[in-house]
CSV table of C-alpha atoms in Angstrom, one decimal:
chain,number,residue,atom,x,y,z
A,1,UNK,CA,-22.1,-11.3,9.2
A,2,UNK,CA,-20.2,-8.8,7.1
A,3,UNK,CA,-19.1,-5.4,7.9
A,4,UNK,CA,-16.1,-4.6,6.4
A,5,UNK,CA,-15.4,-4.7,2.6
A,6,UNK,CA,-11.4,-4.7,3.4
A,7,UNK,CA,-9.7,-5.2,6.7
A,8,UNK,CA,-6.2,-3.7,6.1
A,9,UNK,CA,-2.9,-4.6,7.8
A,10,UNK,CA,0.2,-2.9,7.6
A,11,UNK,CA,2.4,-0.3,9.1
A,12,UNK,CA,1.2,2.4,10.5
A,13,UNK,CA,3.1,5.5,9.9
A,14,UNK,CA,3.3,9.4,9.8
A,15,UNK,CA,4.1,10.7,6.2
A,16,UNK,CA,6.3,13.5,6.2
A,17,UNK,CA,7.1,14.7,2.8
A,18,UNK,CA,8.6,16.7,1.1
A,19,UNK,CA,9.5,18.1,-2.6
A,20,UNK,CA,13.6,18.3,-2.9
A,21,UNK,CA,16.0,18.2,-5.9
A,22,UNK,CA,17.6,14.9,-7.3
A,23,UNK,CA,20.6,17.0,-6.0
A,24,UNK,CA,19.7,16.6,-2.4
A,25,UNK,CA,19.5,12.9,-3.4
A,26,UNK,CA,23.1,12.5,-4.7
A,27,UNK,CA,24.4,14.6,-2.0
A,28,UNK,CA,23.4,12.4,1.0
A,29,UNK,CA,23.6,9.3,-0.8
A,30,UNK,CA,19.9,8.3,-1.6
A,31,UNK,CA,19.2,5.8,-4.6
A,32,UNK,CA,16.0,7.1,-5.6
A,33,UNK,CA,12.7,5.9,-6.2
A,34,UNK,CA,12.5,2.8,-3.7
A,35,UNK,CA,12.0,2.6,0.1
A,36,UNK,CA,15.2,2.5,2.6
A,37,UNK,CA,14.5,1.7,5.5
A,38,UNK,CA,16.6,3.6,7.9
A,39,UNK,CA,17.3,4.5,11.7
A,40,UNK,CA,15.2,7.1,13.8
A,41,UNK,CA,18.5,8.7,14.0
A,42,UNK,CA,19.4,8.7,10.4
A,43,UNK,CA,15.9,10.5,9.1
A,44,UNK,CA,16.4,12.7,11.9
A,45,UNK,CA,20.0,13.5,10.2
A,46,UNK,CA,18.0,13.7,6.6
A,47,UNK,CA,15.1,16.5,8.7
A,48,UNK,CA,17.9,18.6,9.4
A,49,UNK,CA,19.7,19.0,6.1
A,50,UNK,CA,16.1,19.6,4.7
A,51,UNK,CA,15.4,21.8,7.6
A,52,UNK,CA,19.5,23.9,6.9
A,53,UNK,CA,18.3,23.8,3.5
A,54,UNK,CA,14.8,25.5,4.0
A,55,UNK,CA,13.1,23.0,2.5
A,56,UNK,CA,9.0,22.1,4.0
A,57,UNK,CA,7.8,18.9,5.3
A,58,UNK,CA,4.8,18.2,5.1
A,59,UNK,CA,2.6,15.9,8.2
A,60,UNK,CA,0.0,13.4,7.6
A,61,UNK,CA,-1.3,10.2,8.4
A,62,UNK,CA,-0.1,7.4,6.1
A,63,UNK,CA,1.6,4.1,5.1
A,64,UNK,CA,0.6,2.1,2.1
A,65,UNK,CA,-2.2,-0.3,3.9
A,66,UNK,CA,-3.8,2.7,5.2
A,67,UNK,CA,-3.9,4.7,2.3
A,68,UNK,CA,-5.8,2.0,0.5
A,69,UNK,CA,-8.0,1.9,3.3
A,70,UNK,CA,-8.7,5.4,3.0
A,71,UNK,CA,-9.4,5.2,-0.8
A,72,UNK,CA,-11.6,2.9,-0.2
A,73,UNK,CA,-13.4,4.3,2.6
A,74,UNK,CA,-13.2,7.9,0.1
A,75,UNK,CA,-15.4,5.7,-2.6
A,76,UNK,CA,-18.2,4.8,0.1
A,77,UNK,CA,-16.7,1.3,1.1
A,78,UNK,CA,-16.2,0.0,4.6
A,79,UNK,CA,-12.9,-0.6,5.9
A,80,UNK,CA,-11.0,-1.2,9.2
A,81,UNK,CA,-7.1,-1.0,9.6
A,82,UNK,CA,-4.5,-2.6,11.9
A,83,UNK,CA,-1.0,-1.7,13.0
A,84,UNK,CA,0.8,-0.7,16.0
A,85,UNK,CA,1.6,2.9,17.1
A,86,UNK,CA,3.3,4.6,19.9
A,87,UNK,CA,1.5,6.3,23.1
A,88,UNK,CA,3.5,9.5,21.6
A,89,UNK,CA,2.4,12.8,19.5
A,90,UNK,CA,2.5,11.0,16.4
A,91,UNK,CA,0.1,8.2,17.5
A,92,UNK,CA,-2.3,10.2,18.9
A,93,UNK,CA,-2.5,12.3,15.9
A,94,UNK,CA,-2.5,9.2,13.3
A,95,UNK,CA,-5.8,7.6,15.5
A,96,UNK,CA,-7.5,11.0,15.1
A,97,UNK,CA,-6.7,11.6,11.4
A,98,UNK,CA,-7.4,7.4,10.6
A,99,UNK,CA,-10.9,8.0,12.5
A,100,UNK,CA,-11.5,10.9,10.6
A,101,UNK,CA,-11.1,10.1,7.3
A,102,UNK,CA,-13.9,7.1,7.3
A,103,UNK,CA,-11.4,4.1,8.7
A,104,UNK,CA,-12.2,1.7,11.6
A,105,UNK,CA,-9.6,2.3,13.9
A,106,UNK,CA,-8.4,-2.1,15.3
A,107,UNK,CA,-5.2,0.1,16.3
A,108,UNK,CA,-2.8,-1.5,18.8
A,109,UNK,CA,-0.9,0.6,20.6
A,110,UNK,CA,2.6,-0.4,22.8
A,111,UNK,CA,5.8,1.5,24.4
A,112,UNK,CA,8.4,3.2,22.0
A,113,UNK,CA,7.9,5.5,19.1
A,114,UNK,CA,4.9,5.6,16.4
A,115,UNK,CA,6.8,4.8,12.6
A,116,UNK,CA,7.3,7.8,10.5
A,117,UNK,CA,8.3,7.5,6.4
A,118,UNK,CA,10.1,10.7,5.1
A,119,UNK,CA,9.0,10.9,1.6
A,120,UNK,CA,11.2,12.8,-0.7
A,121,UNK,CA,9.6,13.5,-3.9
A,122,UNK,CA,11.7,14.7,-6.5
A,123,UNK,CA,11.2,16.9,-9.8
A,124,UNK,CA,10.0,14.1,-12.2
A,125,UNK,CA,7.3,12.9,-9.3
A,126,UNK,CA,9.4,9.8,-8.4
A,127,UNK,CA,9.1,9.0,-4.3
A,128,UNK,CA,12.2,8.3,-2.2
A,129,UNK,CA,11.3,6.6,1.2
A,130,UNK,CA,13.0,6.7,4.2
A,131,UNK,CA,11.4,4.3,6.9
A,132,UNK,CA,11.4,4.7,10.2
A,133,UNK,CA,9.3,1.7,11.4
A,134,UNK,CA,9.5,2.5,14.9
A,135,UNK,CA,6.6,0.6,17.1
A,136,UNK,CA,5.0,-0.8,14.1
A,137,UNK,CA,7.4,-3.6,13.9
A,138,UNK,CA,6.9,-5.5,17.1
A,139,UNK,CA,3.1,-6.0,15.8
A,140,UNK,CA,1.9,-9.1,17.6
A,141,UNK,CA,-0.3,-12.3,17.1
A,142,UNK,CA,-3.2,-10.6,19.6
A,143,UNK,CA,-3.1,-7.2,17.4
A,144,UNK,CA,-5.1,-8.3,14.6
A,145,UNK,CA,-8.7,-9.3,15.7
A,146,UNK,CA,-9.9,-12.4,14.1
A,147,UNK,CA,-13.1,-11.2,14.8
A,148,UNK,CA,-12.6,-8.2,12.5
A,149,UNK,CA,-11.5,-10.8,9.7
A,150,UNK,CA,-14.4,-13.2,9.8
A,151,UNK,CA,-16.5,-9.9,9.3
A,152,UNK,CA,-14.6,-8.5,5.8
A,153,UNK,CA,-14.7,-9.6,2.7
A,154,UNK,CA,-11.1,-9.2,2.3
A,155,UNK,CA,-8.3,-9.4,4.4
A,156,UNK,CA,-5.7,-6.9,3.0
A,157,UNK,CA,-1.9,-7.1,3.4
A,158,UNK,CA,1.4,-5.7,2.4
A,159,UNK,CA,4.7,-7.0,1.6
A,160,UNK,CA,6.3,-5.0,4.1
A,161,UNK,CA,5.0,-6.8,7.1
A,162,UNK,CA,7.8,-9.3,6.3
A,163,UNK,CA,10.7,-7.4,7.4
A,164,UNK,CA,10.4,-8.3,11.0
A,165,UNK,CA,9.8,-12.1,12.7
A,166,UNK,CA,7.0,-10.4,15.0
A,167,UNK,CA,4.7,-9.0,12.4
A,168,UNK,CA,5.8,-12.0,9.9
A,169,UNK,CA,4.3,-14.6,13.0
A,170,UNK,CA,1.2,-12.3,13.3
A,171,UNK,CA,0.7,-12.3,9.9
A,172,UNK,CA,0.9,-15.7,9.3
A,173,UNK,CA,-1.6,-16.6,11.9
A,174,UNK,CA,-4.1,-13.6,10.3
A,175,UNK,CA,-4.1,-15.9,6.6
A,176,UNK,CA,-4.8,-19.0,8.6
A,177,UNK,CA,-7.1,-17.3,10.2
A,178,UNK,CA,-8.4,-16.1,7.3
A,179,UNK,CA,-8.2,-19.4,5.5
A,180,UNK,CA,-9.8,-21.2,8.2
A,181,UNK,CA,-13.2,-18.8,7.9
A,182,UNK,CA,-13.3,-18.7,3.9
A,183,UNK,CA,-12.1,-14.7,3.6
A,184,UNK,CA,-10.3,-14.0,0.1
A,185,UNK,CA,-6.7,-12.3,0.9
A,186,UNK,CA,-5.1,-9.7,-1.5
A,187,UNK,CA,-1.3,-8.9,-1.2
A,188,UNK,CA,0.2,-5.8,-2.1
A,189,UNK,CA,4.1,-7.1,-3.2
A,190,UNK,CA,5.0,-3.5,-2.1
A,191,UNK,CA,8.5,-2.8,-3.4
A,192,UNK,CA,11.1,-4.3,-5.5
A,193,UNK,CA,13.5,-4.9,-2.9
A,194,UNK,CA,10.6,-6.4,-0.5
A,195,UNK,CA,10.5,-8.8,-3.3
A,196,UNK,CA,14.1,-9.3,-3.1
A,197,UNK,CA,14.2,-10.3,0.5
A,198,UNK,CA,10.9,-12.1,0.8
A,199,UNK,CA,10.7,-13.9,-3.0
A,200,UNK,CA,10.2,-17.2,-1.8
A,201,UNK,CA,7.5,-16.3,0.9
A,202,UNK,CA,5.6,-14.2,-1.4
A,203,UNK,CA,5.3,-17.2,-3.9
A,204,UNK,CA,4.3,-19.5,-1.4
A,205,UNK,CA,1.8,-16.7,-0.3
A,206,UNK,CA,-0.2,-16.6,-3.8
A,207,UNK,CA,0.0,-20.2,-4.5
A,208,UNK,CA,-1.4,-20.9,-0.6
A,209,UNK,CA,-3.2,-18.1,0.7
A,210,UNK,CA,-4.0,-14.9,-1.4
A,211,UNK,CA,-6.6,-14.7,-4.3
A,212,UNK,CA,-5.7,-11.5,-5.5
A,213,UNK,CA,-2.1,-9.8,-5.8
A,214,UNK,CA,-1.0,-6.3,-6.7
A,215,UNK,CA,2.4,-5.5,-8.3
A,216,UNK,CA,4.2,-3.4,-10.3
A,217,UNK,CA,6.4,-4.0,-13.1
A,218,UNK,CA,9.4,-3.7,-11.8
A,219,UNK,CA,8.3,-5.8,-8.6
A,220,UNK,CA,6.4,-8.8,-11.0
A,221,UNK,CA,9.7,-9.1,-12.7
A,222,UNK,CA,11.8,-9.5,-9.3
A,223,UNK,CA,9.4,-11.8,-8.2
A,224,UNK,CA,9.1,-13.8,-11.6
A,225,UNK,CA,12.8,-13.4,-12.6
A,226,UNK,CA,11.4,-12.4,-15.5
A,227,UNK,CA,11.5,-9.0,-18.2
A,228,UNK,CA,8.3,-10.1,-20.0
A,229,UNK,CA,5.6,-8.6,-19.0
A,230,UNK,CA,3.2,-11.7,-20.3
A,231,UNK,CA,5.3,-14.2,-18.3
A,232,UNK,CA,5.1,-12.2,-15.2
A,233,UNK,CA,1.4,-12.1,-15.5
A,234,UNK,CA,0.9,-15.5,-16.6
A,235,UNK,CA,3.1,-16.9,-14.1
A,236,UNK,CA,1.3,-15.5,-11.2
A,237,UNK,CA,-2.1,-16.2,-12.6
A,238,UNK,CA,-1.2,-19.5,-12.4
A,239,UNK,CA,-0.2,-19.2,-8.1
A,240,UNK,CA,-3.4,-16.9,-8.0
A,241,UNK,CA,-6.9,-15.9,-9.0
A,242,UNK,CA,-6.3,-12.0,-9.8
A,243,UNK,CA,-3.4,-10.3,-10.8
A,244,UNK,CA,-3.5,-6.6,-10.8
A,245,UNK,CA,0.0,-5.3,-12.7
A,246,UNK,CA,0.3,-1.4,-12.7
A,247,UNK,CA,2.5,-0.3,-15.7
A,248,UNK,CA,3.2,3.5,-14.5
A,249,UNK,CA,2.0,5.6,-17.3
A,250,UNK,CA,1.5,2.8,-19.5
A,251,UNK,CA,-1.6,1.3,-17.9
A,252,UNK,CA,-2.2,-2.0,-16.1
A,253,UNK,CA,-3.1,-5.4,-16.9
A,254,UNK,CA,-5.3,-7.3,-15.1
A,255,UNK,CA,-5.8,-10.9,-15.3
A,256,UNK,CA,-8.8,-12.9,-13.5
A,257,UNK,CA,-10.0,-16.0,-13.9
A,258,UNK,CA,-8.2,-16.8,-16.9
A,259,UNK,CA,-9.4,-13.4,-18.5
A,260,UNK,CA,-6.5,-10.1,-19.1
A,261,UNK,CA,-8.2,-6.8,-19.2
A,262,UNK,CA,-5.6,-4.1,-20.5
A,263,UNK,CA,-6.3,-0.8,-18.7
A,264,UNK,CA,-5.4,2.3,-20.3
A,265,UNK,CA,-4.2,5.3,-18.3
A,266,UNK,CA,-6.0,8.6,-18.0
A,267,UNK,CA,-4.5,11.8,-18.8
A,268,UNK,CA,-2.8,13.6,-16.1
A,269,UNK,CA,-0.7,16.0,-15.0
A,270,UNK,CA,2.1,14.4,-13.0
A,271,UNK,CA,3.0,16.1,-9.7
A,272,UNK,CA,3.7,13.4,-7.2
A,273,UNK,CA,3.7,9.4,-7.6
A,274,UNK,CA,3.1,9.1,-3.9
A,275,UNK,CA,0.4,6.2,-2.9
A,276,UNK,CA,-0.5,5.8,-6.9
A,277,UNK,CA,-0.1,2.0,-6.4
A,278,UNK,CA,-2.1,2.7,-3.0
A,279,UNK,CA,-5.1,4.2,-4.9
A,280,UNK,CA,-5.4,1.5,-7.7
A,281,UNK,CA,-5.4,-1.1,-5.1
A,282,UNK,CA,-8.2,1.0,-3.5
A,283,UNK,CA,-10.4,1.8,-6.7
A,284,UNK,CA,-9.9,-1.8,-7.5
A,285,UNK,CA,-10.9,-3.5,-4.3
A,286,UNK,CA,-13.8,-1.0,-4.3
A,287,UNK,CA,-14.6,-2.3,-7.4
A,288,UNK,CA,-14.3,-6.5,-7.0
A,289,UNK,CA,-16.1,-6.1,-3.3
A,290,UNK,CA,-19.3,-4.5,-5.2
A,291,UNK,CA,-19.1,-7.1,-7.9
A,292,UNK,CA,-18.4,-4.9,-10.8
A,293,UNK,CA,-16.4,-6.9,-13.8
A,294,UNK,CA,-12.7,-7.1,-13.0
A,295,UNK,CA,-12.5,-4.3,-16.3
A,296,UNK,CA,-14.4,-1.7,-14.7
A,297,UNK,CA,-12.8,-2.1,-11.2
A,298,UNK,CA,-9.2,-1.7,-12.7
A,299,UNK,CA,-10.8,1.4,-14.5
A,300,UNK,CA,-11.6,2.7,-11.2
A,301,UNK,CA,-8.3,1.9,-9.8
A,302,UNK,CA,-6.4,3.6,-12.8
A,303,UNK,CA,-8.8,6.5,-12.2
A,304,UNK,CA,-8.2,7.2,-8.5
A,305,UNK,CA,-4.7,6.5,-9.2
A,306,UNK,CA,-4.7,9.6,-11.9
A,307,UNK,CA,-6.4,11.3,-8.7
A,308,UNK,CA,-3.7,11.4,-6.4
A,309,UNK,CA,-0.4,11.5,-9.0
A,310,UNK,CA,-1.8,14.9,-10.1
A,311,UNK,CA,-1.4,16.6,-6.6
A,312,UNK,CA,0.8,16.5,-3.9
A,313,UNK,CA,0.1,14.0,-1.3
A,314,UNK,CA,-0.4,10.3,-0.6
A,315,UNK,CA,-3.9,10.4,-1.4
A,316,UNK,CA,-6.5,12.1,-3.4
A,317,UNK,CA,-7.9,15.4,-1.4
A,318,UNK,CA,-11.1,15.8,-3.6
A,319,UNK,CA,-14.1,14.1,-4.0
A,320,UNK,CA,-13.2,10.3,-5.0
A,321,UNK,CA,-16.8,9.6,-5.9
A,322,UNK,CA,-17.2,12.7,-8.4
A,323,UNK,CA,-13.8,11.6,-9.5
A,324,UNK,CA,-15.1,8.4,-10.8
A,325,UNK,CA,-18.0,9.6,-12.5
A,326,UNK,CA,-16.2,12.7,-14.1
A,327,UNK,CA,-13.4,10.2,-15.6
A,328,UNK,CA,-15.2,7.2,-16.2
A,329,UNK,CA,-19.0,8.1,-16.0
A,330,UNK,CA,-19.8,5.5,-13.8
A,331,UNK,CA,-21.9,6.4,-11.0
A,332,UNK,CA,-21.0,4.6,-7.5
C-alpha cells in the first residue's frame, strides 16, 4: 500500500552559507559555481577566513535530496528521506529540523561526524560548494528500508551517492530493490563534474533503472558529450521515459513519452541559486505523483524554483502552496 509519494536518498548534510565576494573566491583558490568536495579540515580553514573577515554563516538543514523532499512535503506531498548522520550537534539538529519541516525521518545514524556543505554564494547568485561528507558516506546496504520503497511511488536519488563504494553498493541494491517491486526511479545527475566521474554509470542508470532524470544544461551536455541542447534531450529520452532539462533563466524542456514541453521561466528577482534545481525537481515530482500533464508539473517546478532563487536560502520560506496558485493559478 502506498504512503509515500517520493522516498529520497542522499546525503545528509548541514548547510552553512554564506554571501562573500568573487574576491574571496580568487583569493583561496575556489573555481566557482560547482561543488568541491573538501576535507573537514579544509572548510574549517575556509570558516575561519570568513570568520577574520566578518563575514555570517548561516545554519540549516540541507543537501540536495532533502531539499527536494522538503519541497515536496511544502506542496502537501508525502515524503520520507534517507542518509547517514553523526550522533553529534549537527545530527541531532538535522533530525529535528527534517521532522519538522513535514519529512519522514528513515535516518541512519553511525560514529564520526554529520556532513556539512559550506555554501558560498556570490554577488551574481551563483553557489560555490564545499563538501564536507563526513558520516554520510559510509551509507550502508541496511540504511535504506525496502519497506519504505515498496510503499512510495518513487524512489528518489542523486548523483552524488556515487562518490564512495559504500553508498554506490547501497544504492545499487535500493534500484534492484526497487526494480524488483515495480517503483519508478528518478535521478538527479547533480553536478557537472559528478557526471564527469560517474558518465558511464549514470547512462547505464537511465537505460536500466530510472524512468525519470533531472539535469541541467551544463550536466546533459557532460553526460551526452554534446553542446546541442536537442541532442542532449533526445538522447536521453531515448535511455529514459522523462527528461526534465533546467536551462537557468532560460526555462526548461521537458520531454515525456515522446512529447517536449518547453517551460518558460517566471520573473524574478535573483538573490541566491541555491537548491533551484532542488525545487524544480520538487514542484515536478509533486506534479507527475498527482497525475497532472508533464506541462503543468514542470510549470510547478519552474514556479517553486523562482521561489527560492529570489531569497536567500536553499529552499523557499513562504507558503509553496499560495506560491503555486499566485504564479500559475493552479490550485493544489
Amino acid at each position: 500500500m502506498q504512503q509515500f509519494d517520493v522516498y529520497g536518498v542522499c546525503n545528509p548534510l548541514v548547510d552553512l552559507l554564506s554571501h562573500v565576494p568573487d574576491s574571496f573566491l580568487k583569493k583561496h583558490g575556489i573555481q566557482k559555481n560547482i561543488m568541491h568536495l573538501v576535507t573537514f579540515e579544509q572548510q574549517q580553514k575556509l570558516l575561519i577566513a570568513l570568520s577574520d573577515e566578518k563575514i555570517s554563516v548561516e545554519i540549516a538543514a540541507g543537501g540536495s535530496g532533502a531539499n527536494s523532499m522538503i519541497g515536496i512535503s511544502q506542496l502537501g506531498g508525502m515524503t520520507a528521506f534517507s542518509g547517514k548522520i553523526g550522533g553529534d550537534e549537527h545530527g541531532r539538529l538535522y533530525r529535528d529540523k527534517l521532522e519538522s519541516l513535514g519529512v519522514s525521518d528513515c535516518l541512519a545514524e553511525g560514529e564520526g561526524a554529520t556532513g556539512s556543505s559550506l555554501i558560498l554564494v556570490s554577488e551574481d547568485g551563483a553557489r560555490t560548494m564545499n563538501t564536507f561528507l563526513g558520516i554520510s558516506q559510509e551509507l550502508m546496504i541496511q540504511d535504506i528500508n525496502p519497506n519504505v520503497i515498496q510503499s512510495s511511488a518513487y524512489l528518489y536519488l542523486t548523483g552524488y551517492l556515487w562518490d564512495t563504494e559504500s553508498q554506490k553498493k547501497s544504492v545499487i541494491n535500493a534500484l534492484d530493490e526497487a526494480k524488483k517491486r515495480e517503483i519508478k526511479v528518478a535521478l538527479s545527475l547533480s553536478d557537472p563534474f559528478c557526471v564527469t566521474r560517474h558518465k558511464k554509470d549514470f547512462i547505464n542508470l537511465l537505460k536500466g533503472y530510472a524512468s525519470m532524470v533531472f539535469c541541467n544544461q551544463e550536466e546533459a551536455f557532460t553526460l551526452v558529450d554534446t553542446d546541442i541542447t536537442q541532442k542532449a534531450i533526445e538522447t536521453m529520452s531515448d535511455w529514459t521515459e522523462t527528461v526534465a532539462l533546467t536551462l537557468g533563466a532560460s526555462g526548461a524542456l521537458i520531454s515525456h513519452k515522446g512529447e517536449t514541453f518547453y517551460i518558460d521561466p517566471l520573473p524574478v528577482n535573483l538573490e541566491d541559486t541555491t537548491g533551484a534545481g532542488d525545487a524544480f525537481a520538487a514542484g515536478f515530482l509533486y506534479g507527475m505523483t498527482r497525475e497532472l500533464p508533464a506541462l503543468d508539473s514542470g510549470r510547478i517546478g519552474a514556479a517553486m524554483a523562482s521561489g527560492v532563487i529570489g531569497q536567500t536560502g536553499p529552499r523557499y520560506m513562504g507558503n509553496a502552496r499560495k506560491l503555486i496558485k499566485e504564479k500559475l493559478g493552479i490550485v493544489l
